[in-house]
Amino acid sequence: MPDETASARRDDRPAESRRTRLSRTFDEDAELYDRARPGYPPRLYDDLEQLAGAGPGSRVLEVGCGTGQATVPLAARGCRLTAVDAGPRMAAVARRKLAGFAAVEVVTAEFERWPLPPEPFDAVVSATAFHWIDPAVRMAKAAVALRPGGALAVVRTQHVRGGTEEFFAAVQRCYERFDPDTRPGVLPPEAAGLDGSDHAAEVARSGRFGPTVFRRYERDIAYTTAQYLDVLRTYSGHRALPEAARNGLLGCVAGLIDGRYDGRVTKRYLIELAVSHRR
């Protein structure tokens, strides 16, 4: 599965033929998503303020806010936010969490079809969501949403080698057994072997932005068996499996964690921030 047995290709490159269908799976259990998905390191928000101007009083458009994992910290830093998400359940959770922030509006809409307000934004931020937006639309519309000199800030998350490495090698057999699309023998990539050149190239092709500046953050998160299964249940590829295959896969993963790793594993994430300023 691309979400779990990452190979040299990135986690966040959904095949165009499956992009729309997979993107809709997140809204099926928004409460689980909100509970299980990790947030972002504080340094990311420091860099968003420094590099993208997403700080006190700035006018920020968030594309694909989900349940508000990035929205809440941005609101707490004093940003004036319009947060857009296509999932009504996801947006409802975000509204609940952001009810105490008067300068935040959560909009339920597909970004591609949402009419931009007349006043441009200082920054467009998208946290682990930009790859779900139609590639024919996302760069051009983000540029139109921004004032001249405003910043597009895209956050991407990738599972990389580290943490309980032996587990992620062994769990491959569970995926090969229950997911026919799994390629044999793939392992999480080394963080040093990944770069943002694909995103930088897309930004450059648009002709609307200057050079892209990157920041990278690695973090290890420890999970109990139950917590790790909850994370897997939020991944689009896992949710798209037939129920019997999904249950078989989760049972296989749980058996491995409980049987060999005393009910606890650690996963290493690479979080990348890419900031480009509109010309």
Short mmCIF file of N, CA, C and O in Angstrom, two decimals, residues 15-93:
data_model
loop_
_atom_site.label_atom_id
_atom_site.label_comp_id
_atom_site.label_asym_id
_atom_site.label_seq_id
_atom_site.Cartn_x
_atom_site.Cartn_y
_atom_site.Cartn_z
N ALA A 15 -2.53 8.05 -8.04
CA ALA A 15 -2.79 7.91 -9.46
C ALA A 15 -4.01 8.74 -9.84
O ALA A 15 -5.02 8.75 -9.12
N GLU A 16 -3.92 9.45 -10.94
CA GLU A 16 -5.00 10.35 -11.32
C GLU A 16 -6.32 9.60 -11.48
O GLU A 16 -7.39 10.14 -11.17
N SER A 17 -6.27 8.35 -11.92
CA SER A 17 -7.48 7.56 -12.11
C SER A 17 -8.19 7.26 -10.78
O SER A 17 -9.39 6.97 -10.78
N ARG A 18 -7.46 7.34 -9.66
CA ARG A 18 -8.04 7.02 -8.35
C ARG A 18 -8.13 8.23 -7.44
O ARG A 18 -8.69 8.13 -6.34
N ARG A 19 -7.59 9.37 -7.86
CA ARG A 19 -7.47 10.51 -6.96
C ARG A 19 -8.79 10.95 -6.37
O ARG A 19 -8.93 11.08 -5.14
N THR A 20 -9.80 11.15 -7.20
CA THR A 20 -11.08 11.65 -6.70
C THR A 20 -11.73 10.64 -5.77
O THR A 20 -12.21 10.98 -4.68
N ARG A 21 -11.73 9.38 -6.17
CA ARG A 21 -12.39 8.35 -5.35
C ARG A 21 -11.70 8.21 -4.00
O ARG A 21 -12.35 8.15 -2.96
N LEU A 22 -10.37 8.16 -4.00
CA LEU A 22 -9.65 8.00 -2.74
C LEU A 22 -9.82 9.22 -1.84
O LEU A 22 -9.91 9.09 -0.62
N SER A 23 -9.88 10.40 -2.43
CA SER A 23 -9.98 11.62 -1.63
C SER A 23 -11.27 11.67 -0.83
O SER A 23 -11.35 12.34 0.20
N ARG A 24 -12.28 10.96 -1.29
CA ARG A 24 -13.58 11.00 -0.61
C ARG A 24 -13.65 10.06 0.59
O ARG A 24 -14.61 10.13 1.37
N THR A 25 -12.67 9.18 0.73
CA THR A 25 -12.73 8.21 1.83
C THR A 25 -12.52 8.85 3.20
O THR A 25 -12.98 8.34 4.21
N PHE A 26 -11.81 9.98 3.25
CA PHE A 26 -11.47 10.57 4.54
C PHE A 26 -12.71 11.02 5.30
O PHE A 26 -12.72 11.04 6.53
N ASP A 27 -13.75 11.42 4.57
CA ASP A 27 -14.94 11.95 5.21
C ASP A 27 -15.81 10.87 5.83
O ASP A 27 -16.75 11.17 6.56
N GLU A 28 -15.49 9.61 5.57
CA GLU A 28 -16.33 8.52 6.06
C GLU A 28 -16.30 8.40 7.58
O GLU A 28 -17.29 8.00 8.19
N ASP A 29 -15.18 8.71 8.20
CA ASP A 29 -15.08 8.67 9.66
C ASP A 29 -14.20 9.81 10.12
O ASP A 29 -13.02 9.64 10.44
N ALA A 30 -14.78 11.00 10.15
CA ALA A 30 -14.01 12.20 10.47
C ALA A 30 -13.52 12.19 11.92
O ALA A 30 -12.43 12.69 12.21
N GLU A 31 -14.30 11.64 12.81
CA GLU A 31 -13.89 11.60 14.22
C GLU A 31 -12.65 10.72 14.39
O GLU A 31 -11.74 11.07 15.15
N LEU A 32 -12.61 9.59 13.71
CA LEU A 32 -11.43 8.73 13.77
C LEU A 32 -10.23 9.47 13.19
O LEU A 32 -9.13 9.44 13.76
N TYR A 33 -10.41 10.11 12.06
CA TYR A 33 -9.34 10.87 11.43
C TYR A 33 -8.77 11.90 12.41
O TYR A 33 -7.55 12.04 12.56
N ASP A 34 -9.67 12.63 13.06
CA ASP A 34 -9.23 13.68 13.97
C ASP A 34 -8.48 13.10 15.16
O ASP A 34 -7.49 13.67 15.63
N ARG A 35 -8.91 11.97 15.63
CA ARG A 35 -8.28 11.35 16.80
C ARG A 35 -6.94 10.70 16.46
O ARG A 35 -5.99 10.78 17.25
N ALA A 36 -6.84 10.09 15.29
CA ALA A 36 -5.68 9.24 14.99
C ALA A 36 -4.55 9.97 14.26
O ALA A 36 -3.38 9.63 14.46
N ARG A 37 -4.89 10.92 13.42
CA ARG A 37 -3.84 11.55 12.61
C ARG A 37 -2.98 12.50 13.46
O ARG A 37 -3.51 13.31 14.21
N PRO A 38 -1.65 12.41 13.31
CA PRO A 38 -0.79 13.31 14.08
C PRO A 38 -0.84 14.72 13.53
O PRO A 38 -1.12 14.94 12.35
N GLY A 39 -0.55 15.68 14.39
CA GLY A 39 -0.44 17.07 13.95
C GLY A 39 0.94 17.33 13.40
O GLY A 39 1.64 16.42 12.92
N TYR A 40 1.37 18.58 13.47
CA TYR A 40 2.63 19.01 12.89
C TYR A 40 3.52 19.63 13.95
O TYR A 40 3.03 20.20 14.93
N PRO A 41 4.84 19.56 13.77
CA PRO A 41 5.75 20.09 14.80
C PRO A 41 5.65 21.61 14.91
O PRO A 41 5.43 22.30 13.90
N PRO A 42 5.85 22.16 16.11
CA PRO A 42 5.76 23.62 16.28
C PRO A 42 6.70 24.40 15.36
O PRO A 42 6.35 25.50 14.92
N ARG A 43 7.87 23.85 15.05
CA ARG A 43 8.81 24.56 14.17
C ARG A 43 8.20 24.85 12.80
O ARG A 43 8.57 25.83 12.14
N LEU A 44 7.29 23.99 12.37
CA LEU A 44 6.64 24.22 11.08
C LEU A 44 5.88 25.53 11.08
O LEU A 44 5.94 26.30 10.11
N TYR A 45 5.18 25.81 12.17
CA TYR A 45 4.40 27.04 12.24
C TYR A 45 5.30 28.27 12.38
O TYR A 45 4.96 29.35 11.86
N ASP A 46 6.44 28.10 13.06
CA ASP A 46 7.41 29.20 13.09
C ASP A 46 7.88 29.52 11.68
O ASP A 46 7.98 30.70 11.29
N ASP A 47 8.15 28.47 10.89
CA ASP A 47 8.61 28.69 9.52
C ASP A 47 7.50 29.22 8.62
O ASP A 47 7.77 30.02 7.71
N LEU A 48 6.28 28.78 8.86
CA LEU A 48 5.16 29.32 8.09
C LEU A 48 5.03 30.84 8.31
O LEU A 48 4.76 31.59 7.37
N GLU A 49 5.24 31.25 9.55
CA GLU A 49 5.16 32.68 9.82
C GLU A 49 6.34 33.42 9.20
O GLU A 49 6.16 34.48 8.56
N GLN A 50 7.53 32.86 9.33
CA GLN A 50 8.72 33.54 8.82
C GLN A 50 8.77 33.56 7.30
O GLN A 50 9.08 34.59 6.68
N LEU A 51 8.48 32.42 6.66
CA LEU A 51 8.66 32.30 5.22
C LEU A 51 7.42 32.68 4.41
O LEU A 51 7.54 33.18 3.29
N ALA A 52 6.23 32.40 4.98
CA ALA A 52 4.99 32.63 4.23
C ALA A 52 4.16 33.77 4.79
O ALA A 52 3.11 34.09 4.22
N GLY A 53 4.60 34.35 5.89
CA GLY A 53 3.84 35.46 6.47
C GLY A 53 2.55 35.04 7.13
O GLY A 53 1.67 35.88 7.35
N ALA A 54 2.42 33.75 7.48
CA ALA A 54 1.20 33.26 8.12
C ALA A 54 1.30 33.48 9.62
O ALA A 54 1.54 32.56 10.41
N GLY A 55 1.14 34.75 10.02
CA GLY A 55 1.26 35.14 11.41
C GLY A 55 0.12 36.03 11.83
O GLY A 55 -0.90 36.14 11.13
N PRO A 56 0.24 36.69 12.97
CA PRO A 56 -0.85 37.51 13.51
C PRO A 56 -1.38 38.53 12.49
O PRO A 56 -0.61 39.28 11.90
N GLY A 57 -2.68 38.48 12.28
CA GLY A 57 -3.35 39.43 11.41
C GLY A 57 -3.31 39.10 9.93
O GLY A 57 -4.00 39.75 9.14
N SER A 58 -2.54 38.10 9.53
CA SER A 58 -2.46 37.76 8.11
C SER A 58 -3.74 37.08 7.66
O SER A 58 -4.41 36.39 8.43
N ARG A 59 -4.06 37.26 6.41
CA ARG A 59 -5.27 36.67 5.83
C ARG A 59 -4.86 35.40 5.09
O ARG A 59 -4.14 35.45 4.09
N VAL A 60 -5.31 34.25 5.60
CA VAL A 60 -4.83 32.95 5.13
C VAL A 60 -6.00 32.13 4.60
O VAL A 60 -7.05 32.03 5.25
N LEU A 61 -5.80 31.53 3.43
CA LEU A 61 -6.72 30.54 2.88
C LEU A 61 -6.10 29.17 3.07
O LEU A 61 -4.98 28.92 2.61
N GLU A 62 -6.81 28.28 3.77
CA GLU A 62 -6.31 26.92 3.91
C GLU A 62 -7.10 26.00 2.99
O GLU A 62 -8.33 25.95 3.04
N VAL A 63 -6.39 25.27 2.15
CA VAL A 63 -7.00 24.37 1.18
C VAL A 63 -6.93 22.95 1.73
O VAL A 63 -5.85 22.42 1.98
N GLY A 64 -8.11 22.34 1.94
CA GLY A 64 -8.16 21.00 2.49
C GLY A 64 -7.84 20.98 3.96
O GLY A 64 -6.90 20.32 4.40
N CYS A 65 -8.65 21.66 4.76
CA CYS A 65 -8.35 21.80 6.19
C CYS A 65 -8.60 20.53 6.98
O CYS A 65 -8.14 20.42 8.12
N GLY A 66 -9.33 19.57 6.41
CA GLY A 66 -9.63 18.35 7.16
C GLY A 66 -10.38 18.68 8.43
O GLY A 66 -11.33 19.46 8.44
N THR A 67 -9.94 18.10 9.54
CA THR A 67 -10.59 18.37 10.82
C THR A 67 -9.87 19.45 11.62
O THR A 67 -10.17 19.64 12.79
N GLY A 68 -8.95 20.15 10.98
CA GLY A 68 -8.34 21.31 11.61
C GLY A 68 -7.00 21.09 12.26
O GLY A 68 -6.58 21.90 13.09
N GLN A 69 -6.28 20.03 11.89
CA GLN A 69 -4.98 19.78 12.52
C GLN A 69 -4.02 20.95 12.38
O GLN A 69 -3.28 21.26 13.31
N ALA A 70 -4.01 21.59 11.21
CA ALA A 70 -3.17 22.77 11.03
C ALA A 70 -3.94 24.06 11.28
O ALA A 70 -3.35 25.09 11.64
N THR A 71 -5.24 24.02 11.11
CA THR A 71 -6.06 25.23 11.24
C THR A 71 -6.03 25.78 12.66
O THR A 71 -5.90 27.00 12.87
N VAL A 72 -6.16 24.90 13.64
CA VAL A 72 -6.20 25.35 15.03
C VAL A 72 -4.90 26.06 15.43
O VAL A 72 -4.95 27.16 15.99
N PRO A 73 -3.72 25.48 15.16
CA PRO A 73 -2.50 26.22 15.51
C PRO A 73 -2.35 27.53 14.77
O PRO A 73 -1.85 28.52 15.33
N LEU A 74 -2.76 27.59 13.50
CA LEU A 74 -2.69 28.85 12.76
C LEU A 74 -3.63 29.89 13.37
O LEU A 74 -3.28 31.07 13.49
N ALA A 75 -4.82 29.46 13.75
CA ALA A 75 -5.77 30.37 14.38
C ALA A 75 -5.23 30.86 15.72
O ALA A 75 -5.37 32.04 16.07
N ALA A 76 -4.60 29.97 16.47
CA ALA A 76 -4.04 30.35 17.77
C ALA A 76 -2.92 31.37 17.63
O ALA A 76 -2.63 32.12 18.56
N ARG A 77 -2.28 31.41 16.46
CA ARG A 77 -1.21 32.39 16.21
C ARG A 77 -1.76 33.70 15.67
O ARG A 77 -0.98 34.59 15.32
N GLY A 78 -3.07 33.81 15.56
CA GLY A 78 -3.66 35.09 15.19
C GLY A 78 -3.96 35.27 13.72
O GLY A 78 -4.28 36.38 13.29
N CYS A 79 -3.88 34.19 12.93
CA CYS A 79 -4.23 34.30 11.51
C CYS A 79 -5.72 34.49 11.34
O CYS A 79 -6.53 33.92 12.09
N ARG A 80 -6.11 35.24 10.33
CA ARG A 80 -7.51 35.34 9.93
C ARG A 80 -7.71 34.31 8.81
O ARG A 80 -7.19 34.48 7.71
N LEU A 81 -8.46 33.29 9.11
CA LEU A 81 -8.48 32.10 8.26
C LEU A 81 -9.81 31.87 7.57
O LEU A 81 -10.88 31.99 8.18
N THR A 82 -9.73 31.51 6.30
CA THR A 82 -10.83 30.86 5.59
C THR A 82 -10.34 29.47 5.26
O THR A 82 -9.37 29.31 4.51
N ALA A 83 -10.98 28.46 5.82
CA ALA A 83 -10.53 27.07 5.67
C ALA A 83 -11.58 26.31 4.86
O ALA A 83 -12.76 26.29 5.23
N VAL A 84 -11.14 25.68 3.77
CA VAL A 84 -12.04 25.02 2.84
C VAL A 84 -11.78 23.52 2.85
O VAL A 84 -10.62 23.09 2.77
N ASP A 85 -12.84 22.73 2.95
CA ASP A 85 -12.71 21.28 2.83
C ASP A 85 -13.94 20.72 2.15
O ASP A 85 -15.06 21.17 2.40
N ALA A 86 -13.72 19.71 1.30
CA ALA A 86 -14.83 19.13 0.54
C ALA A 86 -15.68 18.19 1.37
O ALA A 86 -16.82 17.91 0.99
N GLY A 87 -15.17 17.69 2.48
CA GLY A 87 -15.90 16.71 3.28
C GLY A 87 -16.78 17.36 4.33
O GLY A 87 -16.27 18.02 5.24
N PRO A 88 -18.09 17.18 4.27
CA PRO A 88 -18.97 17.82 5.26
C PRO A 88 -18.72 17.36 6.69
O PRO A 88 -18.80 18.16 7.63
N ARG A 89 -18.38 16.08 6.88
CA ARG A 89 -18.11 15.61 8.24
C ARG A 89 -16.78 16.16 8.75
O ARG A 89 -16.67 16.53 9.92
N MET A 90 -15.78 16.19 7.88
CA MET A 90 -14.50 16.76 8.28
C MET A 90 -14.67 18.24 8.64
O MET A 90 -14.16 18.71 9.67
N ALA A 91 -15.37 18.98 7.80
CA ALA A 91 -15.57 20.40 8.05
C ALA A 91 -16.34 20.63 9.34
O ALA A 91 -16.07 21.59 10.08
N ALA A 92 -17.30 19.75 9.65
CA ALA A 92 -18.08 19.91 10.88
C ALA A 92 -17.20 19.76 12.11
O ALA A 92 -17.34 20.50 13.10
N VAL A 93 -16.27 18.80 12.09
CA VAL A 93 -15.35 18.65 13.21
C VAL A 93 -14.46 19.88 13.32
O VAL A 93 -14.23 20.40 14.43
#
